[in-house]
């Protein structure tokens, strides 16, 4: 049996003052939320830096979001290692307690 490709929907969003028509298999509300988030970051960068050129603000927004993504990924990796370590220690302590019984 051949699996069906995810159904794609068309969503119109506004980013940096321009309208974009996007096709995505993601939920349309999710796509709109992503576009709104990006648009907000671009507006913030334009306000903070005084940039008028849209493409430069988009690049700076993308870099800021990429930086946050990498920071979050590193934090997630650290937390995974911490959970694994604590789980190992807890399992060892349980085995020790059960062995003493």
Coordinates of C-alpha atoms in Angstrom, one line a residue:
X1 CA 0.0 0.0 0.0
X2 CA 1.3 3.4 -1.0
X3 CA 1.1 6.0 1.7
X4 CA -0.4 9.3 0.8
X5 CA 1.7 12.5 0.9
X6 CA 0.6 14.9 3.6
X7 CA -2.1 17.3 2.3
X8 CA -0.7 20.7 1.6
X9 CA -2.7 23.8 2.2
X10 CA -2.1 27.3 0.8
X11 CA -1.7 30.2 3.3
X12 CA -1.3 33.8 2.6
X13 CA 0.9 35.7 5.1
X14 CA 2.5 39.1 5.4
X15 CA 6.1 39.3 6.3
X16 CA 8.1 42.6 6.3
X17 CA 5.3 44.4 4.5
X18 CA 5.1 41.9 1.6
X19 CA 2.4 39.3 1.0
X20 CA 3.6 35.7 0.5
X21 CA 1.6 32.7 -0.6
X22 CA 2.9 29.6 1.1
X23 CA 2.1 25.9 0.5
X24 CA 2.7 23.7 3.5
X25 CA 1.6 20.4 5.0
X26 CA 1.7 22.2 8.4
X27 CA -1.4 23.4 10.0
X28 CA -2.3 26.8 8.5
X29 CA -2.5 28.4 11.9
X30 CA 1.0 27.2 12.7
X31 CA 2.2 28.6 9.4
X32 CA 0.6 31.9 10.2
X33 CA 2.1 31.9 13.7
X34 CA 5.6 31.3 12.3
X35 CA 5.2 34.1 9.8
X36 CA 3.9 36.5 12.5
X37 CA 6.9 35.6 14.7
X38 CA 9.3 36.3 11.9
X39 CA 7.5 39.5 10.9
X40 CA 7.7 40.7 14.6
X41 CA 11.4 40.0 14.8
X42 CA 12.0 41.9 11.6
X43 CA 10.0 44.9 12.9
X44 CA 12.0 44.8 16.2
X45 CA 15.3 44.8 14.4
X46 CA 14.2 47.6 12.1
X47 CA 13.2 49.7 15.1
X48 CA 16.3 49.0 17.1
X49 CA 18.8 49.5 14.3
X50 CA 17.0 52.1 12.2
X51 CA 17.3 49.8 9.2
X52 CA 15.1 50.6 6.3
X53 CA 16.4 48.0 3.9
X54 CA 14.2 45.0 4.2
X55 CA 16.7 42.4 3.2
X56 CA 19.2 43.4 5.8
X57 CA 16.6 43.3 8.5
X58 CA 15.5 39.9 7.3
X59 CA 19.1 38.6 7.4
X60 CA 19.6 40.0 11.0
X61 CA 16.3 38.5 12.1
X62 CA 17.4 35.1 10.6
X63 CA 20.7 35.3 12.4
X64 CA 19.1 36.2 15.7
X65 CA 16.7 33.3 15.4
X66 CA 19.4 30.9 14.4
X67 CA 21.5 32.0 17.4
X68 CA 18.5 31.3 19.7
X69 CA 17.9 27.9 18.0
X70 CA 21.6 26.9 18.6
X71 CA 21.4 28.1 22.2
X72 CA 18.2 26.1 22.7
X73 CA 19.7 23.0 21.1
X74 CA 22.7 23.2 23.3
X75 CA 20.5 23.6 26.4
X76 CA 18.4 20.6 25.3
X77 CA 21.5 18.5 24.8
X78 CA 22.8 19.5 28.3
X79 CA 19.5 18.7 29.9
X80 CA 19.4 15.3 28.1
X81 CA 22.8 14.5 29.5
X82 CA 21.8 15.6 33.0
X83 CA 18.6 13.4 32.9
X84 CA 20.6 10.4 31.7
X85 CA 23.2 10.9 34.4
X86 CA 20.5 11.3 37.1
X87 CA 18.7 8.3 35.8
X88 CA 21.8 6.2 35.9
X89 CA 22.6 7.3 39.5
X90 CA 19.0 6.7 40.6
X91 CA 19.0 3.2 39.1
X92 CA 22.3 2.4 40.8
X93 CA 21.0 3.6 44.1
X94 CA 17.8 1.5 43.7
X95 CA 19.9 -1.5 42.9
X96 CA 22.1 -0.9 45.9
X97 CA 19.1 -0.6 48.2
X98 CA 17.5 -3.7 46.8
X99 CA 20.8 -5.5 47.2
X100 CA 21.0 -4.6 50.8
X101 CA 17.6 -6.0 51.6

